[in-house]
Coordinates of C-alpha atoms and ligand atoms in Angstrom, one line a residue:
M1 CA 0.0 0.0 0.0
S2 CA 1.3 3.4 -0.8
V3 CA 0.7 6.6 1.1
E4 CA -1.6 9.0 -0.6
N5 CA -0.3 12.5 -1.1
F6 CA -2.9 15.3 -0.9
R7 CA -3.0 18.7 0.5
S8 CA -6.4 19.4 2.0
F9 CA -9.2 17.4 3.5
P10 CA -12.8 18.4 3.2
A11 CA -14.3 19.5 6.5
T12 CA -16.9 17.3 7.9
G13 CA -18.8 20.4 9.1
T14 CA -22.5 19.3 9.1
G15 CA -22.1 16.4 11.5
L16 CA -23.7 14.0 9.1
E17 CA -20.2 12.6 8.4
P18 CA -18.6 10.2 10.9
P19 CA -16.2 11.9 13.3
T20 CA -12.6 12.1 12.3
I21 CA -9.7 10.7 14.3
A22 CA -6.4 12.0 13.0
I23 CA -3.2 10.1 14.0
V24 CA 0.0 12.1 13.6
G25 CA 2.9 9.7 13.0
G26 CA 2.8 6.5 11.1
G27 CA 5.5 4.5 13.0
A28 CA 4.7 1.5 15.0
S29 CA 2.5 3.4 17.5
G30 CA 0.4 5.2 14.9
L31 CA 0.0 2.2 12.7
I32 CA -1.0 -0.2 15.5
T33 CA -3.5 2.4 16.7
A34 CA -5.0 2.7 13.2
A35 CA -5.1 -1.1 12.8
Q36 CA -6.8 -1.6 16.1
L37 CA -9.3 1.1 15.4
L38 CA -10.1 -0.5 12.1
R39 CA -10.6 -3.8 13.8
H40 CA -13.2 -2.2 16.1
R41 CA -15.3 -1.3 13.0
A42 CA -16.6 1.9 14.7
P43 CA -18.2 4.5 12.5
V44 CA -15.2 6.8 12.3
R45 CA -13.0 8.3 9.6
I46 CA -9.3 7.6 10.3
V47 CA -6.6 9.9 8.9
L48 CA -3.0 8.9 9.4
V49 CA -0.4 11.5 8.7
E50 CA 3.2 10.4 8.2
E51 CA 6.1 12.2 6.6
R52 CA 8.2 9.1 5.7
P53 CA 7.5 7.3 2.5
R54 CA 6.6 4.0 4.2
L55 CA 4.2 3.3 7.0
G56 CA 5.0 1.2 10.1
R57 CA 8.7 1.9 10.0
G58 CA 9.5 4.9 12.1
V59 CA 13.0 5.1 13.5
A60 CA 13.2 1.5 14.7
Y61 CA 12.0 -0.5 11.7
D62 CA 13.2 1.7 8.8
T63 CA 16.4 -0.4 8.3
T64 CA 17.6 -2.5 5.4
C65 CA 20.2 -4.2 7.5
D66 CA 19.2 -7.8 8.2
A67 CA 21.6 -7.8 11.2
H68 CA 19.5 -5.3 13.0
L69 CA 17.4 -7.7 15.1
L70 CA 14.4 -7.1 17.3
N71 CA 15.4 -6.9 20.9
V72 CA 12.3 -8.8 22.0
P73 CA 11.6 -12.4 21.1
A74 CA 9.0 -12.9 18.3
A75 CA 6.4 -14.0 20.9
G76 CA 6.4 -10.5 22.4
M77 CA 5.9 -8.6 19.2
S78 CA 2.3 -9.2 18.1
A79 CA 0.5 -6.0 17.2
Y80 CA -2.6 -7.3 19.1
P81 CA -2.4 -7.9 22.8
D82 CA -5.2 -10.4 22.7
D83 CA -3.4 -12.5 20.0
P84 CA 0.2 -13.1 21.1
G85 CA 0.9 -15.5 18.3
H86 CA -0.1 -13.1 15.5
F87 CA 3.4 -12.0 14.6
I88 CA 4.9 -15.5 14.8
H89 CA 2.3 -16.9 12.5
W90 CA 2.9 -14.1 9.9
A91 CA 6.7 -14.4 10.3
R92 CA 6.5 -18.2 9.6
T93 CA 5.0 -17.4 6.2
R94 CA 8.2 -15.6 5.4
R95 CA 10.7 -17.6 7.4
P96 CA 9.4 -21.1 8.2
E97 CA 12.2 -21.6 10.7
A98 CA 11.0 -18.7 12.9
H99 CA 9.7 -19.6 16.3
A100 CA 8.4 -17.8 19.4
G101 CA 11.9 -17.3 20.8
S102 CA 13.5 -16.0 17.6
F103 CA 15.0 -12.6 17.4
L104 CA 13.9 -11.6 13.9
P105 CA 15.2 -8.8 11.7
R106 CA 13.6 -5.4 12.4
R107 CA 13.1 -4.9 8.7
L108 CA 10.8 -7.9 8.7
Y109 CA 8.8 -6.4 11.6
G110 CA 8.3 -3.2 9.6
E111 CA 6.8 -5.3 6.8
Y112 CA 4.6 -7.1 9.3
L113 CA 3.2 -3.8 10.6
E114 CA 2.4 -2.6 7.1
W115 CA 0.8 -6.0 6.4
C116 CA -1.4 -5.7 9.5
L117 CA -2.7 -2.3 8.3
D118 CA -3.3 -3.6 4.7
H119 CA -5.0 -6.6 6.1
E120 CA -7.4 -4.5 8.2
I121 CA -8.1 -2.2 5.3
E122 CA -8.9 -5.1 3.0
E123 CA -11.5 -6.5 5.4
P124 CA -14.9 -5.3 4.2
R125 CA -16.1 -2.6 6.6
R126 CA -19.2 -0.5 6.1
R127 CA -18.6 2.2 8.7
T128 CA -14.9 2.9 9.1
T129 CA -12.8 4.7 6.5
F130 CA -9.1 5.1 6.4
T131 CA -6.8 7.6 4.6
A132 CA -3.0 7.9 4.8
V133 CA -1.6 11.3 4.1
R134 CA 2.1 11.9 3.4
G135 CA 3.3 15.1 5.0
R136 CA 4.7 16.7 8.1
V137 CA 2.3 18.2 10.6
A138 CA 3.7 21.5 11.8
A139 CA 0.8 22.6 14.1
V140 CA -2.1 21.1 15.9
V141 CA -4.6 23.7 17.0
P142 CA -7.8 22.8 18.9
G143 CA -10.7 25.2 18.4
P144 CA -14.5 25.4 18.7
D145 CA -15.1 23.5 15.4
G146 CA -12.6 20.7 16.0
V147 CA -8.9 20.4 15.7
R148 CA -7.0 22.0 12.8
L149 CA -3.8 20.3 11.6
E150 CA -1.5 22.5 9.7
L151 CA 0.9 20.7 7.3
A152 CA 4.4 21.9 6.7
D153 CA 3.6 22.2 3.0
G154 CA 0.7 24.6 3.7
G155 CA -2.2 22.1 3.6
T156 CA -4.7 21.7 6.4
L157 CA -6.8 18.9 7.8
R158 CA -9.6 18.9 10.3
A159 CA -10.3 16.3 12.9
D160 CA -12.4 15.8 16.0
T161 CA -9.7 14.0 18.0
V162 CA -6.0 13.8 17.4
V163 CA -3.6 11.1 18.5
L164 CA 0.0 12.2 18.7
A165 CA 2.3 9.2 17.8
L166 CA 5.5 11.2 17.2
G167 CA 7.7 8.6 18.8
N168 CA 11.4 8.7 18.9
S169 CA 11.9 11.2 16.1
A170 CA 11.0 14.2 18.2
G171 CA 14.6 15.2 18.2
P172 CA 18.1 14.1 19.2
K173 CA 19.9 15.0 22.4
P174 CA 22.1 18.0 22.1
L175 CA 25.9 17.4 21.6
A176 CA 28.8 19.8 22.2
A177 CA 30.1 19.7 18.6
E178 CA 32.0 22.4 16.7
P179 CA 30.6 23.1 13.2
G180 CA 32.4 21.1 10.6
S181 CA 33.5 18.4 13.0
A182 CA 32.2 15.5 10.9
V183 CA 29.3 14.5 13.3
R184 CA 26.7 12.4 11.6
D185 CA 23.4 11.3 13.0
A186 CA 23.0 7.5 13.3
W187 CA 19.3 7.8 12.3
Q188 CA 19.9 9.8 9.2
A189 CA 20.0 8.1 5.8
G190 CA 23.5 7.5 4.5
A191 CA 25.1 8.1 7.9
L192 CA 27.5 5.2 7.4
E193 CA 28.5 5.9 3.8
H194 CA 31.8 7.4 2.6
L195 CA 33.6 7.0 5.9
P196 CA 37.3 8.0 5.6
P197 CA 39.1 4.8 4.9
G198 CA 41.5 3.4 7.6
R199 CA 40.5 6.0 10.2
P200 CA 38.8 5.3 13.5
V201 CA 35.1 6.0 13.9
A202 CA 33.8 7.4 17.2
L203 CA 30.3 6.6 18.4
V204 CA 28.7 8.9 21.0
G205 CA 26.5 6.5 23.0
T206 CA 26.7 2.8 23.9
G207 CA 23.0 1.9 23.8
L208 CA 20.9 0.0 21.2
T209 CA 21.5 2.6 18.5
A210 CA 25.3 2.3 18.9
V211 CA 24.9 -1.5 18.8
D212 CA 23.0 -1.1 15.5
V213 CA 25.8 1.1 14.1
I214 CA 28.5 -1.3 15.2
V215 CA 26.9 -4.3 13.4
A216 CA 26.1 -2.3 10.3
L217 CA 29.7 -1.1 10.1
D218 CA 30.9 -4.6 10.5
D219 CA 28.4 -5.9 7.9
A220 CA 29.6 -3.2 5.5
G221 CA 33.2 -4.4 5.9
F222 CA 34.5 -1.5 7.8
D223 CA 37.7 -2.7 9.4
G224 CA 39.0 0.3 11.3
P225 CA 38.8 0.7 15.0
I226 CA 35.4 1.7 16.5
H227 CA 35.4 3.7 19.7
A228 CA 32.1 4.0 21.6
V229 CA 31.8 6.5 24.4
S230 CA 29.2 7.1 27.0
R231 CA 29.0 8.5 30.5
R232 CA 28.6 5.0 32.1
G233 CA 30.1 2.9 29.3
L234 CA 27.2 0.5 29.6
L235 CA 26.2 -1.8 26.7
P236 CA 22.8 -3.5 26.7
R237 CA 23.0 -6.9 28.4
P238 CA 22.4 -9.9 26.2
H239 CA 19.3 -12.0 26.2
Q240 CA 19.8 -15.6 26.9
P241 CA 18.7 -17.8 24.0
V242 CA 15.0 -18.1 24.6
P243 CA 13.4 -21.6 24.1
P244 CA 10.0 -21.3 22.3
A245 CA 8.0 -22.6 25.3
V246 CA 9.5 -19.9 27.6
A247 CA 9.0 -17.2 25.0
L248 CA 5.3 -18.1 24.8
L249 CA 5.1 -18.0 28.6
I250 CA 6.7 -14.6 28.6
A251 CA 4.2 -13.4 25.9
S252 CA 1.2 -14.7 27.8
T253 CA 2.1 -13.5 31.2
A254 CA 4.0 -10.3 30.2
G255 CA 7.0 -11.7 32.1
E256 CA 8.2 -14.8 33.8
P257 CA 6.8 -14.7 37.3
T258 CA 9.2 -14.4 40.2
A259 CA 8.6 -15.3 43.8
A260 CA 7.2 -12.3 45.5
T261 CA 9.5 -12.5 48.4
S262 CA 10.7 -8.9 48.3
G263 CA 7.2 -7.6 48.0
L264 CA 8.1 -5.8 44.7
T265 CA 5.7 -7.9 42.7
D266 CA 2.8 -7.8 45.2
E267 CA 0.4 -5.2 44.0
R268 CA -1.4 -4.9 47.4
N269 CA 1.8 -4.6 49.3
E270 CA 1.7 -1.5 51.5
A271 CA 5.4 -1.9 52.2
W272 CA 6.7 -1.0 48.7
P273 CA 10.0 0.9 48.8
R274 CA 9.3 4.6 49.0
T275 CA 12.8 5.8 48.0
A276 CA 15.0 5.2 44.9
R277 CA 17.7 3.7 47.1
A278 CA 15.3 1.3 48.8
L279 CA 13.9 0.2 45.5
V280 CA 17.3 -0.5 44.0
A281 CA 18.2 -2.4 47.2
A282 CA 15.0 -4.5 47.0
L283 CA 15.7 -5.3 43.4
R284 CA 19.3 -6.4 44.2
A285 CA 18.0 -8.5 47.0
E286 CA 15.5 -10.1 44.7
V287 CA 18.3 -10.9 42.1
D288 CA 20.4 -12.4 44.9
R289 CA 17.5 -14.6 46.1
A290 CA 16.9 -15.7 42.5
A291 CA 20.6 -16.6 42.1
A292 CA 20.5 -18.6 45.3
R293 CA 17.7 -20.6 43.8
G294 CA 19.8 -21.1 40.6
R295 CA 17.7 -18.6 38.6
D296 CA 19.0 -15.9 36.3
W297 CA 18.7 -12.2 37.0
R298 CA 16.7 -11.9 33.8
T299 CA 13.8 -13.7 35.4
V300 CA 13.6 -11.0 38.0
V301 CA 13.8 -8.1 35.5
D302 CA 11.2 -9.7 33.2
G303 CA 9.0 -10.7 36.2
L304 CA 8.8 -7.1 37.4
R305 CA 7.5 -5.9 34.0
P306 CA 3.8 -6.0 35.0
H307 CA 4.6 -4.0 38.1
T308 CA 7.1 -1.4 37.0
Q309 CA 4.5 1.3 36.2
A310 CA 2.9 1.0 39.5
L311 CA 6.2 1.0 41.4
W312 CA 7.3 4.1 39.4
A313 CA 4.0 5.9 40.1
S314 CA 4.1 5.1 43.8
L315 CA 7.5 6.9 44.3
P316 CA 7.3 10.5 45.3
E317 CA 8.5 12.8 42.5
P318 CA 12.0 13.7 44.0
E319 CA 12.6 9.9 44.4
R320 CA 11.6 9.3 40.8
A321 CA 14.0 12.1 39.8
R322 CA 16.8 10.3 41.8
L323 CA 16.0 7.0 40.2
H324 CA 15.9 8.5 36.8
R325 CA 19.2 10.3 37.3
H326 CA 21.2 7.5 38.9
A327 CA 19.7 4.1 38.2
L328 CA 17.5 4.3 35.1
R329 CA 20.4 3.6 32.6
Y330 CA 21.3 0.5 34.6
W331 CA 17.7 -0.6 34.6
E332 CA 17.5 0.0 30.8
V333 CA 20.5 -2.0 29.9
H334 CA 19.2 -5.0 31.8
R335 CA 15.6 -4.5 30.6
H336 CA 16.1 -3.7 26.9
R337 CA 18.6 -6.4 26.1
M338 CA 20.2 -7.3 22.8
A339 CA 19.7 -10.6 20.9
P340 CA 22.3 -13.3 21.9
E341 CA 23.8 -13.4 18.4
I342 CA 24.4 -9.7 18.4
A343 CA 26.1 -9.9 21.8
E344 CA 28.4 -12.6 20.5
R345 CA 29.3 -10.5 17.6
L346 CA 30.2 -7.5 19.8
D347 CA 32.3 -9.7 22.1
A348 CA 34.2 -11.0 19.0
L349 CA 34.9 -7.4 17.9
R350 CA 36.1 -6.4 21.4
R351 CA 38.3 -9.5 21.6
A352 CA 39.8 -8.6 18.2
G353 CA 40.6 -5.1 19.5
R354 CA 38.3 -3.5 16.9
L355 CA 35.8 -2.2 19.3
E356 CA 36.6 -0.2 22.4
I357 CA 34.2 1.2 25.0
T358 CA 35.2 4.3 26.8
T359 CA 33.5 5.6 29.9
G360 CA 33.2 9.4 30.2
R361 CA 31.5 12.6 29.2
V362 CA 32.2 14.1 25.8
V363 CA 33.1 17.7 26.7
S364 CA 34.0 18.8 23.2
I365 CA 34.2 17.7 19.6
T366 CA 36.6 19.8 17.6
A367 CA 37.0 19.8 13.8
R368 CA 40.5 18.8 12.6
P369 CA 42.1 20.7 9.6
G370 CA 42.4 17.6 7.4
G371 CA 38.9 16.4 8.1
G372 CA 37.6 14.3 11.0
A373 CA 37.4 15.4 14.6
G374 CA 39.0 15.2 18.0
L375 CA 36.7 14.1 20.9
T376 CA 37.7 15.2 24.4
I377 CA 36.3 12.9 27.0
R378 CA 36.3 13.6 30.7
P379 CA 36.4 10.3 32.5
R380 CA 33.6 9.6 34.9
R381 CA 34.6 10.7 38.4
R382 CA 33.7 8.0 40.8
G383 CA 36.3 8.5 43.5
A384 CA 39.2 6.1 44.3
A385 CA 36.9 3.1 44.7
G386 CA 35.4 3.4 41.2
P387 CA 37.0 2.3 37.9
V388 CA 38.3 5.9 37.2
R389 CA 40.0 8.0 39.8
A390 CA 38.9 11.6 40.4
S391 CA 42.2 12.8 39.1
S392 CA 42.1 10.9 35.8
P393 CA 43.0 13.3 32.9
D394 CA 40.8 14.0 29.9
V395 CA 41.2 11.5 27.1
V396 CA 41.3 12.6 23.4
I397 CA 40.1 10.3 20.6
E398 CA 41.0 11.2 17.1
A399 CA 38.4 10.0 14.6
G400 CA 37.7 10.2 10.9
A401 CA 34.0 10.5 11.6
V402 CA 31.8 10.9 14.7
I403 CA 28.4 9.2 14.8
R404 CA 25.8 10.4 17.2
C405 CA 24.1 7.4 18.8
T406 CA 22.5 9.2 21.7
G407 CA 18.9 8.2 21.0
P408 CA 16.0 10.5 21.3
T409 CA 15.8 13.2 23.9
E410 CA 13.1 12.8 26.5
R411 CA 12.9 16.5 27.2
L412 CA 10.5 17.6 24.5
A413 CA 10.5 21.3 25.4
S414 CA 14.1 21.6 24.2
V415 CA 14.0 19.8 20.8
G416 CA 12.6 22.6 18.7
D417 CA 9.8 20.6 17.1
P418 CA 7.4 23.2 15.8
L419 CA 4.3 21.0 16.5
L420 CA 5.3 20.4 20.1
D421 CA 6.5 24.0 20.6
G422 CA 3.2 25.2 19.3
L423 CA 1.2 23.0 21.7
F424 CA 3.3 24.2 24.7
R425 CA 2.9 27.8 23.6
Q426 CA -0.8 27.5 23.1
G427 CA -1.1 25.9 26.6
D428 CA -2.6 22.7 25.1
A429 CA 0.3 20.6 26.4
R430 CA 2.9 20.7 29.1
P431 CA 6.0 18.5 29.8
G432 CA 5.4 15.4 31.8
P433 CA 6.6 14.6 35.3
L434 CA 10.4 15.4 35.7
G435 CA 10.2 17.3 32.4
L436 CA 10.0 14.1 30.4
G437 CA 7.7 13.5 27.5
L438 CA 4.2 15.0 27.5
D439 CA 2.0 15.1 30.5
V440 CA -0.9 12.7 30.0
D441 CA -3.7 11.3 32.2
G442 CA -4.2 7.6 32.7
D443 CA -6.0 7.3 29.3
G444 CA -3.3 9.1 27.4
R445 CA -5.2 12.5 27.1
L446 CA -2.8 15.4 27.0
R447 CA -2.9 17.6 30.0
D448 CA -3.0 21.3 29.3
R449 CA -0.9 24.0 31.0
G450 CA -3.3 24.0 34.0
G451 CA -3.3 20.1 34.2
R452 CA -6.7 19.6 32.7
P453 CA -7.0 16.5 30.5
S454 CA -7.9 17.4 26.9
D455 CA -11.1 16.2 25.2
S456 CA -9.5 16.1 21.8
L457 CA -5.7 15.5 22.1
W458 CA -4.1 12.2 23.0
A459 CA -0.7 10.6 22.9
L460 CA 0.9 7.2 23.0
G461 CA 4.2 5.4 22.9
P462 CA 7.5 7.2 23.7
L463 CA 5.7 10.5 24.2
R464 CA 4.2 9.2 27.5
R465 CA 7.7 8.9 29.0
G466 CA 7.7 10.6 32.4
A467 CA 4.1 9.7 33.2
L468 CA 5.1 6.1 32.6
L469 CA 8.4 4.3 33.1
E470 CA 7.9 1.7 30.4
T471 CA 6.3 3.1 27.3
T472 CA 8.7 2.6 24.3
S473 CA 8.4 -1.1 23.4
I474 CA 5.8 -2.9 21.4
P475 CA 4.3 -4.8 24.4
E476 CA 3.4 -1.5 26.0
I477 CA 2.5 0.3 22.8
R478 CA 0.0 -2.3 21.6
E479 CA -1.8 -2.2 25.0
Q480 CA -2.0 1.6 24.8
A481 CA -3.2 1.4 21.2
A482 CA -5.9 -1.2 22.2
A483 CA -7.1 1.1 25.1
L484 CA -7.2 4.1 22.7
A485 CA -9.1 2.1 20.1
R486 CA -11.8 1.4 22.7
V487 CA -12.3 5.0 23.8
L488 CA -11.4 7.1 20.8
P489 CA -14.6 6.5 18.7
G490 CA -16.8 7.7 21.6
A491 CA -14.5 10.6 22.4
A492 CA -14.4 11.7 18.7
L493 CA -18.2 11.5 18.5
A494 CA -18.6 13.5 21.7
A495 CA -16.1 16.1 20.4
Q496 CA -18.0 16.3 17.1
T497 CA -21.3 16.7 18.8
G498 CA -19.7 19.5 21.0
S499 CA -18.5 21.3 17.8
I500 CA -22.0 21.1 16.2
L501 CA -23.7 22.4 19.3
E502 CA -21.1 25.2 19.6
E503 CA -21.8 26.2 16.0
A504 CA -25.6 26.1 16.6
L505 CA -25.6 28.2 19.7
Ligands
FAD1 C1 16.8 1.6 17.1 C2 15.6 1.1 17.8 C3 15.3 -0.3 17.9 C4 14.2 -0.7 18.6 N1 13.9 -2.0 18.7 C5 12.8 -2.5 19.3 C6 12.4 -3.8 19.4 O1 13.2 -4.7 18.9 N2 11.3 -4.2 20.0 C7 10.5 -3.3 20.6 O2 9.5 -3.7 21.2 N3 10.8 -2.0 20.6 C8 11.9 -1.5 20.0 N4 12.2 -0.2 19.9 C9 11.3 0.7 20.6 C10 10.5 1.6 19.7 O3 10.3 2.8 20.4 C11 9.1 1.0 19.4 O4 9.1 -0.3 19.1 C12 8.4 1.8 18.3 O5 9.1 1.7 17.1 C13 8.0 3.2 18.6 O6 7.2 3.6 17.6 P1 6.6 5.1 17.4 O7 5.7 5.0 16.3 O8 6.1 5.5 18.8 O9 7.9 5.9 17.2 P2 8.8 6.1 15.8 O10 9.3 4.8 15.4 O11 9.8 7.2 16.2 O12 7.8 6.7 14.7 C14 7.2 8.0 14.8 C15 6.8 8.4 13.4 O13 6.2 9.6 13.5 C16 6.6 10.4 12.3 N5 6.4 11.8 12.7 C17 7.0 12.4 13.7 N6 6.6 13.7 13.8 C18 5.8 13.9 12.7 C19 5.1 15.0 12.3 N7 5.1 16.2 12.9 N8 4.3 14.8 11.2 C20 4.2 13.6 10.5 N9 4.9 12.5 11.0 C21 5.7 12.7 12.0 C22 8.0 10.0 12.1 O14 8.3 10.2 10.7 C23 8.0 8.5 12.4 O15 7.7 7.7 11.3 C24 13.3 0.2 19.3 C25 13.6 1.6 19.2 C26 14.7 2.0 18.5 C27 15.0 3.5 18.4

């Protein structure tokens, strides 16, 4: 299916038309929301606006590299929470050897998402219509006669409710780089092309984006040294190979259950830790208890999954801030793991001396006269007991190219996205708790400047960071999409009725 490209959309005006739900962003979050809305067969008109040429890809699945694997076993990647086998069944039609525990290429997952939408569209439905619009939404302006969406090319659309599914592309984290210092963005097309031969490449970041870049460089035959730098020098931990039966269990229970001895997994427990320090200590104790019973730490991390949102929400805000600042990165590398085969590949590169991980803060990136850049790295100060002494001098890495692998910023007020800036300026949105993501209520309605939940603006996926701890992976996104698909048709109808009354009075 290709995305239609048109500039204006006729207003529904009279109320005789079904209400319109516009979804901004056609990555995984937007596409799964659209597919689930179509499944509901509600009398609505769905308009999905995406600026990329293909739907369902977004940042994560818009890759042509087969070595970019999903970091969740196939059993966890269905687009439909009530049908955990959906992705595996589809994947087997393409790769008969795929099973519930396979870590499949992300490229394949993008195809799957597009297939899901096509499949829903092809089902005969009398009452739901769907249109995809290629374009960038520059402004979303709620008014008495509905919400106006202004496209960057000058076109406008009108909707009764709008779902923001802007995902990870809202903007990269800022970097202290001098102009001309050869910094490329890992997520930009062609970022790995024409690297100066025989010269080292420096990656800023050691998370999943850096892992992607390392395997893509290796696949492309790059044989120079790769330096990856981050403040804590933490690479994602590897998954253990997942037998199909365990993968299915994980998919059906959203995590392998752990014994609730620490109280962390008991939803009624009044004695939940109330500080970041106590929470980390309880988690460590749980891991130790699991180890004493011969169980791997991964069972504890996965077993906590159904409880992490509640644990996060139960902490007072200063403690959430402490947890976010000091412990979240550690949690993430254990929680968002890489496929075992990718971990083996990185180990081999490190053993061969082709990949080096440096711990420290990039204080400057300076252009070098003959091309390339020098990165000055201040080693992390952790006192005499840590791996780097307080007196360790700055380290300088000379590189032919620098690739920014820092991932998306969570602080949306600082990324300079016209759509988000407009919403903040209008007072229709405000940053979420700790300044992360957008502030939303439990249903995903945007909270305005005064904290009131909107009747017409909603968000899902990575935009809900801050309000939620876990909101970036498919298992969370599909649940959010399912919940939206249940409430949006009613909300859109109510908004449309409100607009008609407003006009009549
Ligand atoms: C490299 C990487 C690998 C990942 N791997 C996995 C994995 O294996 N398993 C897993 O569960 N999760 C994974 N994730 C997590 C990922 O966040 C989710 O799986 C999912 O892709 C998020 O989708 P999204 O639609 O919210 O965001 P995105 O993928 O960022 O998509 C947002 C879309 O919105 C569009 N857009 C943004 N602004 C506008 C605008 N103003 N107008 C029009 N269009 C706009 C963008 O073009 C983009 O296509 C990965 C993430 C990354 C970054």
